Coordinates of C-alpha atoms in Angstrom, one line a residue:
M660 CA 331.5 75.8 130.7
S661 CA 335.1 75.1 129.5
S662 CA 336.6 78.6 129.8
R663 CA 340.0 79.1 131.5
A664 CA 338.8 82.4 133.0
R665 CA 338.8 82.4 136.8
L666 CA 335.3 82.2 138.3
N667 CA 334.0 84.4 141.1
E668 CA 332.6 83.0 144.3
D669 CA 329.0 83.2 143.1
E670 CA 329.8 81.3 139.9
I671 CA 331.7 78.7 142.0
T672 CA 328.8 78.2 144.4
A673 CA 326.4 77.8 141.5
A674 CA 328.7 75.3 139.7
L675 CA 329.2 73.3 142.9
A676 CA 325.4 73.1 143.3
A677 CA 325.3 71.1 140.1
L678 CA 328.0 68.7 141.3
P679 CA 326.8 67.6 144.8
R680 CA 329.6 65.0 145.4
W681 CA 332.4 67.6 144.9
T682 CA 333.6 69.9 147.7
R683 CA 335.6 73.1 147.8
E684 CA 339.2 72.8 149.0
G685 CA 340.9 76.2 148.9
D686 CA 341.5 77.0 145.2
G687 CA 340.3 73.7 144.0
I688 CA 337.4 71.1 144.2
A689 CA 337.8 67.5 145.3
R690 CA 335.9 64.3 145.2
T691 CA 336.6 60.8 146.6
A692 CA 334.8 57.8 145.3
D693 CA 335.0 54.0 145.8
A694 CA 335.0 51.7 142.7
P695 CA 333.6 48.2 143.0
D696 CA 337.2 46.8 142.8
F697 CA 340.7 47.7 141.7
P698 CA 340.3 47.0 138.0
A699 CA 337.2 49.2 137.9
A700 CA 339.2 52.0 139.6
V701 CA 341.9 51.7 137.0
R702 CA 339.3 51.9 134.2
V703 CA 337.9 55.1 135.7
V704 CA 341.4 56.6 135.8
V705 CA 342.0 55.6 132.1
A706 CA 338.6 57.2 131.1
V707 CA 339.4 60.3 133.1
A708 CA 342.9 60.5 131.5
E709 CA 341.3 60.4 128.0
Q710 CA 338.9 63.2 128.9
A711 CA 341.7 65.2 130.5
E712 CA 343.8 64.9 127.4
A713 CA 340.9 66.0 125.2
L714 CA 340.3 69.1 127.4
D715 CA 344.1 69.7 127.9
H716 CA 343.3 69.9 131.6
H717 CA 344.7 67.4 134.0
P718 CA 343.5 66.6 137.5
D719 CA 345.5 65.3 140.5
I720 CA 344.5 61.7 140.9
D721 CA 345.2 59.5 143.9
I722 CA 344.3 55.8 143.7
R723 CA 344.4 53.5 146.8
W724 CA 343.2 50.0 145.9
R725 CA 339.6 50.9 144.9
T726 CA 339.4 54.4 146.4
L727 CA 339.9 57.3 144.0
R728 CA 340.5 60.9 144.9
F729 CA 340.4 63.7 142.3
V730 CA 341.4 67.3 142.9
L731 CA 340.8 70.0 140.2
S732 CA 342.1 73.5 139.9
T733 CA 343.3 75.7 137.0
H734 CA 346.8 76.6 138.3
S735 CA 347.4 79.0 135.4
A736 CA 344.4 81.0 136.4
G737 CA 345.2 80.8 140.1
G738 CA 341.9 79.1 141.0
L739 CA 338.8 77.5 139.7
T740 CA 337.5 78.0 136.1
G741 CA 334.8 76.5 134.0
L742 CA 337.2 73.9 132.8
D743 CA 337.4 72.4 136.3
F744 CA 333.7 72.0 136.5
T745 CA 333.5 70.5 132.9
L746 CA 336.1 67.9 133.9
A747 CA 334.4 67.3 137.2
A748 CA 331.2 66.4 135.4
R749 CA 333.1 64.1 133.1
I750 CA 334.8 62.4 136.0
D751 CA 331.3 61.9 137.5
E752 CA 330.2 60.2 134.2
A753 CA 333.3 57.9 134.3
L754 CA 332.5 56.9 137.9
R755 CA 328.9 56.2 137.0
A756 CA 330.0 54.0 134.1
E757 CA 331.9 51.8 136.5
S758 CA 329.2 51.9 139.2
A759 CA 331.5 53.8 141.6
S760 CA 330.1 55.7 144.5

């Protein structure tokens, strides 16, 4: 699911069902997670940066000590695409690797 075609509401609902920690925020999806400590949070950001570069799709990332917030949207499509959900799943993997919740 890495298409840059804008998804319809039914497709978005189905994709969000597979990513229970993500929530809809307007034309995007968001997730907040806590890493065990600041170095782990930074490692998550580095892992996400590598995935984002590989997909040529870059999230908004906010880091506050060990709390991370990610927001995804495909601005060129004017909303959510499969690429957002692909990257969200990879962010979830990076968070799991660092035991973030």
